[in-house]
Amino acid sequence: GFAASEKQAIDAALESLASEDSRFWTRADLYWNARGGSHTDGGAFIFTVQPNGRRNGAPTALVCTDKFGRRITVNGEKRPYQVHRYLSTQVPRDFVRLSPCVPVYLCTCVPDLSAEELYARVIGELPGWDYEDVLALLSELERSAHKDCDRGRAIDVLTLLMDRRYPTGKLRRSSLLSLFDKHFAAIVESIRQSPSEAYIFSSAEGPPPSPANENQTIVIDARGFASEGERSLALEIVSLYKRGFRRFLVAHAKGHRFIANGLGPKTHSIRIDVYGSSGDYLASGIDGAEVFVHGNAQDQLAQIMKDGRLVVYGDVGQTFMYAAKGGKAFVLGDAAGRPLINAVGKPRVVINGTCLDYLAESFMAGDPLNGGGFAILNGITFDDDGQIVELETPYSGGNLFSLASGGAIYIRDPFCKVSGAQLNGGEFAELTADDWALIKPYLEENEHLFGIPVARLLEVEGKLLAPERVYRKIRPRPVRALQAEEAWVRKHD
């Protein structure tokens, strides 16, 4: 177990351990956004050495519980990767079967499919694979990436495998992610050694390149740049943007702050993909750019965001989208405390997990049915096999929509577990056909990004329900003093 104020510290500790001892790998099985004072969730954990009853021949066992005494475990049927056991590099036989009627043929390359098709085929086969099969596929992807025509596909397939949730059979997801990271890093290294018109490499060690064409992706090794300041990665991205680059792939981020800041207004042509441990203030102030975070993010993301799109394939930290003025954001996991506080204008946000507390405090985003902003909270998570499951409650904290004067929260809460006592200035309202027409396109985009079907969100206990029986709308409660004043003005106008 690790505890740290910043996620990159945990990542760095695991990376160091894995480099010295093959029993460890670079990804944890479980992560928490800690809130130590909560009466409903963890945030504090207890590790205890207890007698083991000589199970597995060991006299003692290390037991982890949360502060309420609930035991924290991982699925013992999911086996971790052990380096010395898996040395095969053959293509998995089941993967190259042409059809059920055709014998198995050995081949030296992965099938000629698009990235999405190849990803779909891999996850269909994965529950029956062992690590040898995974390593064989990754080796073939890595080899194919030396040809520029296949490089983009290899990057896209690995990215989908990192980002999405799916059944992993008897293999542990954290071990798979560690393997994906390793082979992704090898592809980045191949770009350093063999740049092309599609991909070019940049680092802190050499002079910055110029783009060969407007579609060329610049792959930046973040490790040599400072986390902030004059020699920071953030300022390097701004410099490269001014040189003409519009597509950025940031590899090996290690807590680098302010990524995508300072690009200026109306930057809709920019796309930035970030891999590794990105730092605070990512995408803050963006005005049109698209930023994709392939993993968990940290604090102060998308503050004062004006326009653009932010997609996070994991959790986000404290004060997410503080004072945001517009744009779209999609979060696969949870948000920590105080997301969207003091937001104004028309930000539109989908959070698939939950939030710790103070969601949309002092939200001032106008009428969502007339161009204003809103947030959708789905209250879901994923089990060990990548299947969608509902959280015990979609929102366990307090001060939901506290002191809000505009906008709306659309919360997936078919059993009405969120109560009026959790609101402070908001009230429940009927979800109308106009509300559903407003939020449905965002849920469809959410489906495209994360593979979370809208139909599954409308499914409750195995039954497909109407949207108004699944989602609840929370709007600002009218202030009585203002109501009286407005009535007086209307009377005397």
CSV table of C-alpha atoms in Angstrom, one decimal:
chain,number,residue,atom,x,y,z
A,1,GLY,CA,0.0,0.0,0.0
A,2,PHE,CA,1.2,3.5,-0.8
A,3,ALA,CA,0.0,6.9,0.4
A,4,ALA,CA,1.1,10.1,-1.3
A,5,SER,CA,-0.2,13.6,-1.8
A,6,GLU,CA,0.3,13.3,-5.6
A,7,LYS,CA,-0.3,10.2,-7.8
A,8,GLN,CA,3.1,10.5,-9.6
A,9,ALA,CA,4.8,9.7,-6.3
A,10,ILE,CA,3.0,6.3,-6.2
A,11,ASP,CA,3.8,5.8,-9.9
A,12,ALA,CA,7.5,6.6,-9.3
A,13,ALA,CA,7.7,4.3,-6.3
A,14,LEU,CA,6.2,1.4,-8.3
A,15,GLU,CA,8.5,2.1,-11.3
A,16,SER,CA,11.5,2.1,-9.0
A,17,LEU,CA,10.5,-1.2,-7.3
A,18,ALA,CA,9.7,-2.9,-10.7
A,19,SER,CA,13.1,-1.9,-12.0
A,20,GLU,CA,14.9,-3.6,-9.1
A,21,ASP,CA,12.6,-6.6,-8.3
A,22,SER,CA,10.7,-8.6,-10.9
A,23,ARG,CA,8.0,-9.5,-8.3
A,24,PHE,CA,6.7,-5.9,-8.7
A,25,TRP,CA,5.1,-4.1,-11.7
A,26,THR,CA,4.4,-0.5,-12.4
A,27,ARG,CA,0.6,-0.3,-11.9
A,28,ALA,CA,-1.4,-0.7,-8.7
A,29,ASP,CA,-4.5,-2.8,-8.6
A,30,LEU,CA,-6.7,-0.3,-6.8
A,31,TYR,CA,-6.5,3.5,-6.4
A,32,TRP,CA,-8.5,5.9,-4.2
A,33,ASN,CA,-9.1,9.6,-4.1
A,34,ALA,CA,-8.8,9.8,-0.3
A,35,ARG,CA,-11.1,11.8,1.9
A,36,GLY,CA,-10.2,11.0,5.4
A,37,GLY,CA,-13.1,12.7,7.1
A,38,SER,CA,-15.8,10.9,5.1
A,39,HIS,CA,-18.4,8.8,7.0
A,40,THR,CA,-19.2,6.8,3.8
A,41,ASP,CA,-15.9,5.8,2.2
A,42,GLY,CA,-12.3,5.0,3.0
A,43,GLY,CA,-9.4,7.4,2.8
A,44,ALA,CA,-7.6,5.7,5.7
A,45,PHE,CA,-6.4,2.1,5.6
A,46,ILE,CA,-5.1,-0.4,8.1
A,47,PHE,CA,-2.5,-3.1,7.3
A,48,THR,CA,-2.3,-5.9,9.8
A,49,VAL,CA,-0.2,-9.1,10.0
A,50,GLN,CA,-2.6,-11.9,11.1
A,51,PRO,CA,-2.2,-15.6,11.6
A,52,ASN,CA,-2.9,-17.4,8.3
A,53,GLY,CA,-3.8,-20.8,9.6
A,54,ARG,CA,-1.0,-22.2,7.5
A,55,ARG,CA,-2.9,-21.6,4.3
A,56,ASN,CA,-0.6,-21.9,1.3
A,57,GLY,CA,2.1,-22.9,3.8
A,58,ALA,CA,2.5,-19.3,5.1
A,59,PRO,CA,2.1,-18.8,8.9
A,60,THR,CA,0.9,-15.2,8.6
A,61,ALA,CA,-1.0,-13.0,6.1
A,62,LEU,CA,-1.0,-9.2,5.4
A,63,VAL,CA,-4.6,-8.0,5.7
A,64,CYS,CA,-5.8,-4.6,4.5
A,65,THR,CA,-9.0,-3.0,5.7
A,66,ASP,CA,-10.5,0.4,5.4
A,67,LYS,CA,-11.1,2.5,8.5
A,68,PHE,CA,-14.5,0.9,9.0
A,69,GLY,CA,-13.0,-2.6,9.1
A,70,ARG,CA,-14.1,-3.7,5.6
A,71,ARG,CA,-11.5,-5.9,4.0
A,72,ILE,CA,-9.9,-4.7,0.8
A,73,THR,CA,-9.0,-7.5,-1.5
A,74,VAL,CA,-8.1,-8.2,-5.1
A,75,ASN,CA,-9.5,-11.1,-7.1
A,76,GLY,CA,-7.2,-14.1,-6.3
A,77,GLU,CA,-8.2,-15.8,-9.5
A,78,LYS,CA,-6.5,-13.1,-11.6
A,79,ARG,CA,-2.9,-14.0,-11.8
A,80,PRO,CA,-0.1,-11.3,-11.9
A,81,TYR,CA,2.6,-11.3,-14.5
A,82,GLN,CA,5.9,-12.8,-13.5
A,83,VAL,CA,8.7,-12.0,-15.8
A,84,HIS,CA,10.7,-15.2,-15.6
A,85,ARG,CA,7.7,-17.4,-16.5
A,86,TYR,CA,6.8,-15.8,-19.8
A,87,LEU,CA,9.4,-15.7,-22.6
A,88,SER,CA,7.4,-16.9,-25.6
A,89,THR,CA,7.1,-14.6,-28.6
A,90,GLN,CA,4.9,-16.7,-30.9
A,91,VAL,CA,1.6,-15.3,-32.2
A,92,PRO,CA,-1.3,-16.8,-30.2
A,93,ARG,CA,-2.8,-19.6,-32.2
A,94,ASP,CA,-6.4,-18.7,-31.5
A,95,PHE,CA,-5.8,-15.2,-32.7
A,96,VAL,CA,-4.8,-16.2,-36.2
A,97,ARG,CA,-7.6,-18.6,-36.8
A,98,LEU,CA,-9.2,-17.4,-40.0
A,99,SER,CA,-12.6,-18.9,-39.3
A,100,PRO,CA,-14.2,-21.8,-37.4
A,101,CYS,CA,-14.0,-23.9,-40.6
A,102,VAL,CA,-10.4,-23.1,-41.4
A,103,PRO,CA,-7.4,-24.8,-39.8
A,104,VAL,CA,-5.0,-22.8,-37.6
A,105,TYR,CA,-2.2,-21.3,-39.6
A,106,LEU,CA,0.9,-19.8,-38.1
A,107,CYS,CA,1.7,-16.3,-39.4
A,108,THR,CA,4.3,-13.7,-38.6
A,109,CYS,CA,2.0,-10.6,-38.4
A,110,VAL,CA,-1.2,-9.5,-36.8
A,111,PRO,CA,-4.3,-9.4,-39.0
A,112,ASP,CA,-4.7,-6.6,-41.5
A,113,LEU,CA,-7.5,-4.8,-39.6
A,114,SER,CA,-8.2,-1.3,-38.5
A,115,ALA,CA,-7.3,-0.3,-34.9
A,116,GLU,CA,-10.9,-0.6,-33.7
A,117,GLU,CA,-11.4,-3.9,-35.4
A,118,LEU,CA,-8.1,-5.3,-34.1
A,119,TYR,CA,-8.9,-4.1,-30.6
A,120,ALA,CA,-12.4,-5.7,-30.8
A,121,ARG,CA,-10.8,-9.0,-31.9
A,122,VAL,CA,-8.2,-8.9,-29.1
A,123,ILE,CA,-10.7,-8.3,-26.3
A,124,GLY,CA,-12.9,-11.1,-27.7
A,125,GLU,CA,-10.0,-13.5,-27.5
A,126,LEU,CA,-8.3,-12.2,-24.3
A,127,PRO,CA,-10.4,-14.1,-21.7
A,128,GLY,CA,-8.9,-17.3,-23.1
A,129,TRP,CA,-5.3,-16.1,-23.3
A,130,ASP,CA,-2.3,-16.5,-21.0
A,131,TYR,CA,0.5,-13.9,-20.7
A,132,GLU,CA,2.4,-15.7,-23.5
A,133,ASP,CA,-0.3,-14.8,-25.9
A,134,VAL,CA,-0.4,-11.2,-24.8
A,135,LEU,CA,3.3,-10.9,-25.1
A,136,ALA,CA,3.2,-12.4,-28.6
A,137,LEU,CA,0.6,-9.9,-29.7
A,138,LEU,CA,2.5,-7.0,-28.2
A,139,SER,CA,5.8,-8.1,-29.8
A,140,GLU,CA,4.1,-8.2,-33.2
A,141,LEU,CA,2.5,-4.8,-32.7
A,142,GLU,CA,5.9,-3.4,-31.7
A,143,ARG,CA,7.6,-4.9,-34.7
A,144,SER,CA,4.9,-3.6,-37.1
A,145,ALA,CA,5.4,-0.1,-35.7
A,146,HIS,CA,8.8,0.1,-37.4
A,147,LYS,CA,6.8,0.5,-40.6
A,148,ASP,CA,5.2,3.9,-40.6
A,149,CYS,CA,2.0,2.7,-42.3
A,150,ASP,CA,1.4,0.5,-39.2
A,151,ARG,CA,2.8,2.8,-36.5
A,152,GLY,CA,-0.4,4.7,-36.0
A,153,ARG,CA,-2.5,1.5,-35.8
A,154,ALA,CA,-0.1,0.1,-33.1
A,155,ILE,CA,-0.4,3.3,-31.1
A,156,ASP,CA,-4.1,3.3,-31.4
A,157,VAL,CA,-4.6,-0.3,-30.4
A,158,LEU,CA,-2.3,0.0,-27.4
A,159,THR,CA,-4.2,3.2,-26.4
A,160,LEU,CA,-7.5,1.5,-26.6
A,161,LEU,CA,-6.2,-1.4,-24.5
A,162,MET,CA,-5.0,1.1,-21.9
A,163,ASP,CA,-8.1,3.2,-21.9
A,164,ARG,CA,-11.1,0.8,-22.1
A,165,ARG,CA,-12.5,-1.7,-19.6
A,166,TYR,CA,-13.1,-5.3,-20.7
A,167,PRO,CA,-12.9,-8.9,-19.4
A,168,THR,CA,-9.3,-10.1,-18.9
A,169,GLY,CA,-10.0,-13.7,-18.1
A,170,LYS,CA,-7.4,-15.1,-15.6
A,171,LEU,CA,-5.0,-12.2,-16.2
A,172,ARG,CA,-4.7,-9.2,-13.8
A,173,ARG,CA,-5.5,-5.9,-15.3
A,174,SER,CA,-2.8,-4.0,-13.5
A,175,SER,CA,-0.2,-6.4,-14.9
A,176,LEU,CA,-1.6,-6.0,-18.4
A,177,LEU,CA,-1.4,-2.3,-18.2
A,178,SER,CA,2.2,-2.5,-17.1
A,179,LEU,CA,3.0,-4.6,-20.2
A,180,PHE,CA,1.1,-2.2,-22.4
A,181,ASP,CA,3.1,0.7,-21.0
A,182,LYS,CA,6.4,-1.1,-21.7
A,183,HIS,CA,5.6,-1.8,-25.3
A,184,PHE,CA,4.1,1.7,-25.9
A,185,ALA,CA,7.5,3.1,-24.6
A,186,ALA,CA,9.2,0.8,-27.1
A,187,ILE,CA,7.2,2.3,-30.0
A,188,VAL,CA,8.0,5.8,-28.8
A,189,GLU,CA,11.7,4.8,-28.9
A,190,SER,CA,11.2,3.6,-32.4
A,191,ILE,CA,10.0,7.0,-33.4
A,192,ARG,CA,13.1,8.6,-31.9
A,193,GLN,CA,15.2,6.3,-33.9
A,194,SER,CA,13.2,6.4,-37.2
A,195,PRO,CA,11.2,9.7,-37.5
A,196,SER,CA,8.9,10.0,-40.5
A,197,GLU,CA,6.5,12.4,-42.2
A,198,ALA,CA,3.8,11.1,-39.8
A,199,TYR,CA,5.7,11.1,-36.5
A,200,ILE,CA,8.7,13.0,-35.3
A,201,PHE,CA,10.4,12.9,-31.9
A,202,SER,CA,11.4,15.7,-29.6
A,203,SER,CA,13.1,15.8,-26.2
A,204,ALA,CA,14.8,18.3,-23.9
A,205,GLU,CA,18.2,17.1,-25.1
A,206,GLY,CA,18.2,18.4,-28.7
A,207,PRO,CA,17.0,21.4,-30.7
A,208,PRO,CA,13.2,21.5,-31.4
A,209,PRO,CA,12.2,20.3,-34.8
A,210,SER,CA,9.9,21.9,-37.3
A,211,PRO,CA,6.9,20.1,-38.8
A,212,ALA,CA,7.2,18.4,-42.1
A,213,ASN,CA,3.4,18.9,-42.7
A,214,GLU,CA,0.4,20.1,-40.8
A,215,ASN,CA,-0.7,16.6,-39.9
A,216,GLN,CA,2.6,15.4,-38.5
A,217,THR,CA,2.4,14.3,-34.8
A,218,ILE,CA,5.3,15.4,-32.6
A,219,VAL,CA,6.1,12.8,-29.9
A,220,ILE,CA,7.6,14.5,-26.8
A,221,ASP,CA,9.6,12.7,-24.2
A,222,ALA,CA,8.6,14.6,-21.1
A,223,ARG,CA,11.3,13.2,-18.8
A,224,GLY,CA,14.0,15.8,-19.5
A,225,PHE,CA,11.7,18.8,-19.0
A,226,ALA,CA,11.1,20.6,-15.7
A,227,SER,CA,7.7,20.2,-14.0
A,228,GLU,CA,7.2,23.9,-14.2
A,229,GLY,CA,9.1,27.1,-14.9
A,230,GLU,CA,11.1,28.4,-17.9
A,231,ARG,CA,12.4,24.9,-18.9
A,232,SER,CA,9.0,23.3,-18.4
A,233,LEU,CA,7.2,20.9,-20.7
A,234,ALA,CA,4.2,23.3,-20.8
A,235,LEU,CA,6.3,26.1,-22.3
A,236,GLU,CA,7.9,23.6,-24.7
A,237,ILE,CA,4.5,22.7,-26.1
A,238,VAL,CA,3.6,26.4,-26.5
A,239,SER,CA,6.9,26.9,-28.4
A,240,LEU,CA,6.3,23.9,-30.7
A,241,TYR,CA,2.8,25.1,-31.4
A,242,LYS,CA,4.2,28.4,-32.5
A,243,ARG,CA,6.6,26.5,-34.8
A,244,GLY,CA,3.5,25.0,-36.5
A,245,PHE,CA,2.8,21.7,-34.8
A,246,ARG,CA,-0.9,20.9,-34.1
A,247,ARG,CA,-0.8,17.3,-33.0
A,248,PHE,CA,1.1,16.4,-29.8
A,249,LEU,CA,1.8,13.1,-28.1
A,250,VAL,CA,3.3,13.5,-24.7
A,251,ALA,CA,5.0,10.4,-23.4
A,252,HIS,CA,6.5,9.6,-20.0
A,253,ALA,CA,4.8,12.5,-18.1
A,254,LYS,CA,5.9,12.5,-14.5
A,255,GLY,CA,3.9,15.2,-12.7
A,256,HIS,CA,4.5,17.9,-15.3
A,257,ARG,CA,2.2,20.8,-14.6
A,258,PHE,CA,0.3,23.2,-16.8
A,259,ILE,CA,0.2,20.9,-19.9
A,260,ALA,CA,-1.9,22.6,-22.6
A,261,ASN,CA,-1.8,26.0,-20.8
A,262,GLY,CA,-0.8,29.2,-22.5
A,263,LEU,CA,-1.8,28.2,-26.1
A,264,GLY,CA,-3.9,31.3,-26.6
A,265,PRO,CA,-7.4,31.8,-28.0
A,266,LYS,CA,-9.3,29.9,-30.7
A,267,THR,CA,-6.9,26.9,-30.8
A,268,HIS,CA,-9.4,24.4,-32.1
A,269,SER,CA,-6.9,22.8,-34.4
A,270,ILE,CA,-4.8,21.4,-31.5
A,271,ARG,CA,-4.9,17.8,-30.1
A,272,ILE,CA,-2.8,16.8,-27.2
A,273,ASP,CA,-2.6,13.1,-26.0
A,274,VAL,CA,-0.9,12.7,-22.6
A,275,TYR,CA,0.5,9.3,-21.3
A,276,GLY,CA,2.1,8.8,-17.9
A,277,SER,CA,1.5,10.8,-14.8
A,278,SER,CA,0.3,14.2,-15.8
A,279,GLY,CA,0.4,17.0,-13.2
A,280,ASP,CA,-1.8,19.7,-11.8
A,281,TYR,CA,-3.6,22.4,-13.9
A,282,LEU,CA,-3.7,20.4,-17.1
A,283,ALA,CA,-5.9,21.9,-19.8
A,284,SER,CA,-6.6,25.0,-17.7
A,285,GLY,CA,-7.6,28.0,-19.7
A,286,ILE,CA,-7.8,26.1,-23.0
A,287,ASP,CA,-9.9,27.8,-25.7
A,288,GLY,CA,-10.7,25.1,-28.4
A,289,ALA,CA,-7.9,22.5,-28.0
A,290,GLU,CA,-8.7,18.8,-27.5
A,291,VAL,CA,-6.8,17.2,-24.6
A,292,PHE,CA,-6.9,13.4,-23.9
A,293,VAL,CA,-5.4,12.0,-20.7
A,294,HIS,CA,-4.8,8.3,-20.9
A,295,GLY,CA,-5.0,7.4,-17.3
A,296,ASN,CA,-5.8,9.1,-14.0
A,297,ALA,CA,-5.3,12.9,-13.7
A,298,GLN,CA,-4.6,15.2,-10.8
A,299,ASP,CA,-5.8,18.5,-9.3
A,300,GLN,CA,-7.0,21.7,-10.8
A,301,LEU,CA,-7.7,20.4,-14.3
A,302,ALA,CA,-9.5,22.6,-16.8
A,303,GLN,CA,-9.7,25.6,-14.5
A,304,ILE,CA,-11.2,28.6,-16.3
A,305,MET,CA,-11.6,26.4,-19.4
A,306,LYS,CA,-13.3,28.5,-22.1
A,307,ASP,CA,-13.8,26.0,-25.1
A,308,GLY,CA,-12.5,22.7,-26.4
A,309,ARG,CA,-12.8,19.2,-25.1
A,310,LEU,CA,-11.1,17.3,-22.3
A,311,VAL,CA,-11.3,13.5,-22.0
A,312,VAL,CA,-9.8,11.7,-19.0
A,313,TYR,CA,-9.6,7.9,-19.0
A,314,GLY,CA,-9.5,7.7,-15.3
A,315,ASP,CA,-10.2,9.8,-12.2
A,316,VAL,CA,-9.6,13.5,-11.7
A,317,GLY,CA,-8.5,15.4,-8.6
A,318,GLN,CA,-9.6,18.4,-6.6
A,319,THR,CA,-11.4,21.5,-7.9
A,320,PHE,CA,-11.9,20.0,-11.4
A,321,MET,CA,-13.0,22.8,-13.8
A,322,TYR,CA,-13.0,25.5,-11.2
A,323,ALA,CA,-14.5,28.7,-12.7
A,324,ALA,CA,-14.8,27.0,-16.1
A,325,LYS,CA,-16.7,29.1,-18.7
A,326,GLY,CA,-17.4,26.6,-21.5
A,327,GLY,CA,-16.2,23.5,-23.4
A,328,LYS,CA,-16.9,19.8,-22.9
A,329,ALA,CA,-15.3,17.4,-20.5
A,330,PHE,CA,-15.7,13.6,-20.1
A,331,VAL,CA,-14.4,11.7,-17.1
A,332,LEU,CA,-14.4,7.9,-17.1
A,333,GLY,CA,-14.0,7.6,-13.3
A,334,ASP,CA,-14.5,9.8,-10.2
A,335,ALA,CA,-13.8,13.4,-9.3
A,336,ALA,CA,-12.4,14.4,-6.0
A,337,GLY,CA,-13.8,17.3,-4.0
A,338,ARG,CA,-15.3,20.5,-5.3
A,339,PRO,CA,-15.6,19.9,-9.0
A,340,LEU,CA,-17.1,22.7,-11.2
A,341,ILE,CA,-17.3,25.2,-8.4
A,342,ASN,CA,-17.9,28.8,-9.5
A,343,ALA,CA,-18.3,27.6,-13.1
A,344,VAL,CA,-20.2,30.0,-15.4
A,345,GLY,CA,-21.3,30.2,-19.0
A,346,LYS,CA,-21.9,26.9,-20.7
A,347,PRO,CA,-19.6,24.1,-19.6
A,348,ARG,CA,-21.0,20.6,-20.3
A,349,VAL,CA,-19.6,17.7,-18.3
A,350,VAL,CA,-20.1,14.0,-18.0
A,351,ILE,CA,-18.6,12.2,-14.9
A,352,ASN,CA,-19.3,8.5,-15.0
A,353,GLY,CA,-18.3,7.7,-11.5
A,354,THR,CA,-19.1,9.9,-8.5
A,355,CYS,CA,-17.7,13.0,-6.6
A,356,LEU,CA,-16.6,13.4,-3.1
A,357,ASP,CA,-18.5,16.5,-2.2
A,358,TYR,CA,-19.5,20.1,-3.2
A,359,LEU,CA,-20.3,19.2,-6.8
A,360,ALA,CA,-21.0,22.4,-8.7
A,361,GLU,CA,-20.9,24.7,-5.7
A,362,SER,CA,-21.9,28.2,-6.7
A,363,PHE,CA,-22.7,27.0,-10.3
A,364,MET,CA,-23.7,30.0,-12.4
A,365,ALA,CA,-24.2,28.5,-15.9
A,366,GLY,CA,-27.6,29.9,-17.0
A,367,ASP,CA,-30.5,27.8,-18.3
A,368,PRO,CA,-29.2,24.5,-19.7
A,369,LEU,CA,-32.3,24.4,-22.1
A,370,ASN,CA,-31.3,27.7,-23.5
A,371,GLY,CA,-27.5,27.3,-24.0
A,372,GLY,CA,-26.4,27.1,-20.4
A,373,GLY,CA,-24.2,24.6,-18.7
A,374,PHE,CA,-24.8,21.3,-16.9
A,375,ALA,CA,-23.2,18.2,-15.4
A,376,ILE,CA,-24.2,14.6,-15.8
A,377,LEU,CA,-23.3,12.2,-12.9
A,378,ASN,CA,-23.7,8.5,-13.8
A,379,GLY,CA,-22.7,6.9,-10.5
A,380,ILE,CA,-21.2,3.8,-12.1
A,381,THR,CA,-17.9,1.8,-11.9
A,382,PHE,CA,-16.5,-1.4,-13.3
A,383,ASP,CA,-15.9,-4.8,-11.8
A,384,ASP,CA,-12.9,-7.1,-12.3
A,385,ASP,CA,-14.2,-8.2,-15.6
A,386,GLY,CA,-14.8,-4.7,-17.0
A,387,GLN,CA,-18.6,-4.9,-16.6
A,388,ILE,CA,-20.5,-1.8,-15.6
A,389,VAL,CA,-21.9,-1.9,-12.0
A,390,GLU,CA,-23.8,0.7,-10.1
A,391,LEU,CA,-22.2,2.4,-7.1
A,392,GLU,CA,-24.0,2.0,-3.7
A,393,THR,CA,-25.2,5.6,-4.2
A,394,PRO,CA,-24.4,7.9,-7.1
A,395,TYR,CA,-23.4,10.7,-4.7
A,396,SER,CA,-22.5,10.1,-1.1
A,397,GLY,CA,-21.3,13.6,-0.2
A,398,GLY,CA,-23.0,16.8,0.9
A,399,ASN,CA,-23.6,20.2,-0.5
A,400,LEU,CA,-24.6,19.0,-4.0
A,401,PHE,CA,-25.3,22.1,-6.1
A,402,SER,CA,-24.7,24.3,-3.1
A,403,LEU,CA,-25.6,28.0,-3.6
A,404,ALA,CA,-26.0,27.4,-7.3
A,405,SER,CA,-27.9,30.1,-9.3
A,406,GLY,CA,-27.9,28.5,-12.8
A,407,GLY,CA,-27.3,25.3,-14.8
A,408,ALA,CA,-28.4,21.8,-13.8
A,409,ILE,CA,-27.2,18.5,-12.5
A,410,TYR,CA,-28.5,15.4,-14.2
A,411,ILE,CA,-27.9,12.4,-11.9
A,412,ARG,CA,-28.5,8.8,-12.7
A,413,ASP,CA,-30.4,7.8,-9.6
A,414,PRO,CA,-33.2,5.4,-10.4
A,415,PHE,CA,-33.8,4.4,-6.8
A,416,CYS,CA,-33.8,8.0,-5.5
A,417,LYS,CA,-30.9,7.4,-3.1
A,418,VAL,CA,-29.8,11.0,-3.2
A,419,SER,CA,-31.9,13.0,-0.8
A,420,GLY,CA,-32.9,16.6,-0.4
A,421,ALA,CA,-30.7,16.7,2.7
A,422,GLN,CA,-27.6,16.5,0.5
A,423,LEU,CA,-28.6,19.6,-1.4
A,424,ASN,CA,-27.9,23.1,-0.3
A,425,GLY,CA,-29.7,25.5,-2.6
A,426,GLY,CA,-30.9,23.0,-5.2
A,427,GLU,CA,-34.1,21.2,-5.8
A,428,PHE,CA,-35.3,18.1,-7.7
A,429,ALA,CA,-37.3,18.7,-10.8
A,430,GLU,CA,-39.0,16.6,-13.5
A,431,LEU,CA,-36.8,15.3,-16.3
A,432,THR,CA,-38.6,16.4,-19.4
A,433,ALA,CA,-38.3,15.3,-23.0
A,434,ASP,CA,-36.4,18.5,-23.7
A,435,ASP,CA,-33.9,17.6,-20.9
A,436,TRP,CA,-33.3,14.2,-22.4
A,437,ALA,CA,-32.9,15.6,-25.9
A,438,LEU,CA,-30.3,17.9,-24.4
A,439,ILE,CA,-28.2,15.3,-22.6
A,440,LYS,CA,-28.6,12.3,-24.9
A,441,PRO,CA,-26.0,13.5,-27.5
A,442,TYR,CA,-23.4,13.9,-24.6
A,443,LEU,CA,-24.2,10.4,-23.4
A,444,GLU,CA,-23.7,9.1,-27.0
A,445,GLU,CA,-20.4,10.8,-27.2
A,446,ASN,CA,-19.6,9.3,-23.8
A,447,GLU,CA,-20.4,5.9,-25.3
A,448,HIS,CA,-18.0,6.5,-28.2
A,449,LEU,CA,-15.2,7.6,-26.0
A,450,PHE,CA,-15.5,5.0,-23.2
A,451,GLY,CA,-17.6,2.2,-24.5
A,452,ILE,CA,-20.4,2.8,-22.0
A,453,PRO,CA,-23.6,2.2,-24.0
A,454,VAL,CA,-26.5,4.6,-23.4
A,455,ALA,CA,-28.8,1.6,-23.4
A,456,ARG,CA,-26.9,0.2,-20.4
A,457,LEU,CA,-27.2,3.4,-18.6
A,458,LEU,CA,-31.0,3.2,-19.0
A,459,GLU,CA,-31.0,-0.4,-17.8
A,460,VAL,CA,-32.0,-1.0,-14.2
A,461,GLU,CA,-32.0,-4.5,-12.7
A,462,GLY,CA,-32.0,-6.0,-16.2
A,463,LYS,CA,-34.9,-3.8,-17.5
A,464,LEU,CA,-34.7,-1.0,-20.0
A,465,LEU,CA,-36.5,2.0,-18.5
A,466,ALA,CA,-37.6,5.4,-19.8
A,467,PRO,CA,-35.0,8.2,-19.2
A,468,GLU,CA,-37.2,10.0,-16.7
A,469,ARG,CA,-37.3,6.8,-14.5
A,470,VAL,CA,-33.5,6.7,-14.4
A,471,TYR,CA,-32.2,10.2,-14.4
A,472,ARG,CA,-33.2,13.0,-12.0
A,473,LYS,CA,-32.7,16.7,-12.6
A,474,ILE,CA,-31.4,19.1,-10.0
A,475,ARG,CA,-31.9,22.8,-10.6
A,476,PRO,CA,-31.2,25.9,-8.5
A,477,ARG,CA,-33.9,26.6,-5.9
A,478,PRO,CA,-35.4,30.1,-6.4
A,479,VAL,CA,-34.4,32.5,-3.7
A,480,ARG,CA,-37.5,33.8,-2.0
A,481,ALA,CA,-36.2,37.3,-1.5
A,482,LEU,CA,-35.4,37.6,-5.2
A,483,GLN,CA,-38.8,36.2,-6.1
A,484,ALA,CA,-40.5,38.8,-4.1
A,485,GLU,CA,-38.4,41.6,-5.6
A,486,GLU,CA,-39.0,40.3,-9.2
A,487,ALA,CA,-42.8,40.1,-8.5
A,488,TRP,CA,-42.7,43.7,-7.2
A,489,VAL,CA,-40.8,44.8,-10.4
A,490,ARG,CA,-43.3,43.1,-12.7
A,491,LYS,CA,-46.2,44.6,-10.8
A,492,HIS,CA,-44.9,48.2,-11.1
A,493,ASP,CA,-43.4,47.9,-14.6
